[in-house]
Amino acid sequence: MNFLLNVLWIFFGGGFVIALEYLLAGLVLCLTIIGIP
């Protein structure tokens, strides 16, 4: 379901930037989770 919504956002034009921001935020969260131990 989220994938379909992301595709719709990309079609509307602003989704690509939002997708990059979510990807960057996800990487940062993964790094912090890995760095906690």
PDB file of C-alpha atoms in Angstrom:
ATOM      1  CA  MET A   1       0.000   0.000   0.000  1.00  0.00           C
ATOM      2  CA  ASN A   2       2.788   2.430   0.903  1.00  0.00           C
ATOM      3  CA  PHE A   3       4.499   1.666  -2.415  1.00  0.00           C
ATOM      4  CA  LEU A   4       1.360   2.645  -4.340  1.00  0.00           C
ATOM      5  CA  LEU A   5       1.075   5.882  -2.365  1.00  0.00           C
ATOM      6  CA  ASN A   6       4.733   6.668  -3.028  1.00  0.00           C
ATOM      7  CA  VAL A   7       4.220   6.097  -6.775  1.00  0.00           C
ATOM      8  CA  LEU A   8       1.235   8.467  -6.718  1.00  0.00           C
ATOM      9  CA  TRP A   9       3.327  11.102  -4.923  1.00  0.00           C
ATOM     10  CA  ILE A  10       6.066  10.735  -7.547  1.00  0.00           C
ATOM     11  CA  PHE A  11       3.471  11.181 -10.304  1.00  0.00           C
ATOM     12  CA  PHE A  12       2.222  14.364  -8.621  1.00  0.00           C
ATOM     13  CA  GLY A  13       5.776  15.733  -8.752  1.00  0.00           C
ATOM     14  CA  GLY A  14       6.821  16.299  -5.135  1.00  0.00           C
ATOM     15  CA  GLY A  15       7.171  12.657  -4.154  1.00  0.00           C
ATOM     16  CA  PHE A  16      10.752  12.202  -5.340  1.00  0.00           C
ATOM     17  CA  VAL A  17      12.149  14.765  -2.909  1.00  0.00           C
ATOM     18  CA  ILE A  18       9.997  13.367  -0.091  1.00  0.00           C
ATOM     19  CA  ALA A  19      11.188   9.835  -0.905  1.00  0.00           C
ATOM     20  CA  LEU A  20      14.818  10.986  -0.728  1.00  0.00           C
ATOM     21  CA  GLU A  21      14.149  12.652   2.634  1.00  0.00           C
ATOM     22  CA  TYR A  22      12.527   9.487   4.004  1.00  0.00           C
ATOM     23  CA  LEU A  23      15.426   7.398   2.681  1.00  0.00           C
ATOM     24  CA  LEU A  24      17.965   9.711   4.311  1.00  0.00           C
ATOM     25  CA  ALA A  25      16.021   9.700   7.592  1.00  0.00           C
ATOM     26  CA  GLY A  26      15.838   5.891   7.472  1.00  0.00           C
ATOM     27  CA  LEU A  27      19.596   5.613   6.965  1.00  0.00           C
ATOM     28  CA  VAL A  28      20.229   7.984   9.879  1.00  0.00           C
ATOM     29  CA  LEU A  29      17.896   5.968  12.130  1.00  0.00           C
ATOM     30  CA  CYS A  30      19.633   2.723  11.118  1.00  0.00           C
ATOM     31  CA  LEU A  31      23.026   4.261  11.904  1.00  0.00           C
ATOM     32  CA  THR A  32      21.847   5.446  15.318  1.00  0.00           C
ATOM     33  CA  ILE A  33      20.299   2.039  16.112  1.00  0.00           C
ATOM     34  CA  ILE A  34      23.548   0.338  15.081  1.00  0.00           C
ATOM     35  CA  GLY A  35      25.580   2.872  17.049  1.00  0.00           C
ATOM     36  CA  ILE A  36      23.605   2.496  20.306  1.00  0.00           C
ATOM     37  CA  PRO A  37      25.292  -0.786  21.440  1.00  0.00           C
TER      38      PRO A  37
END
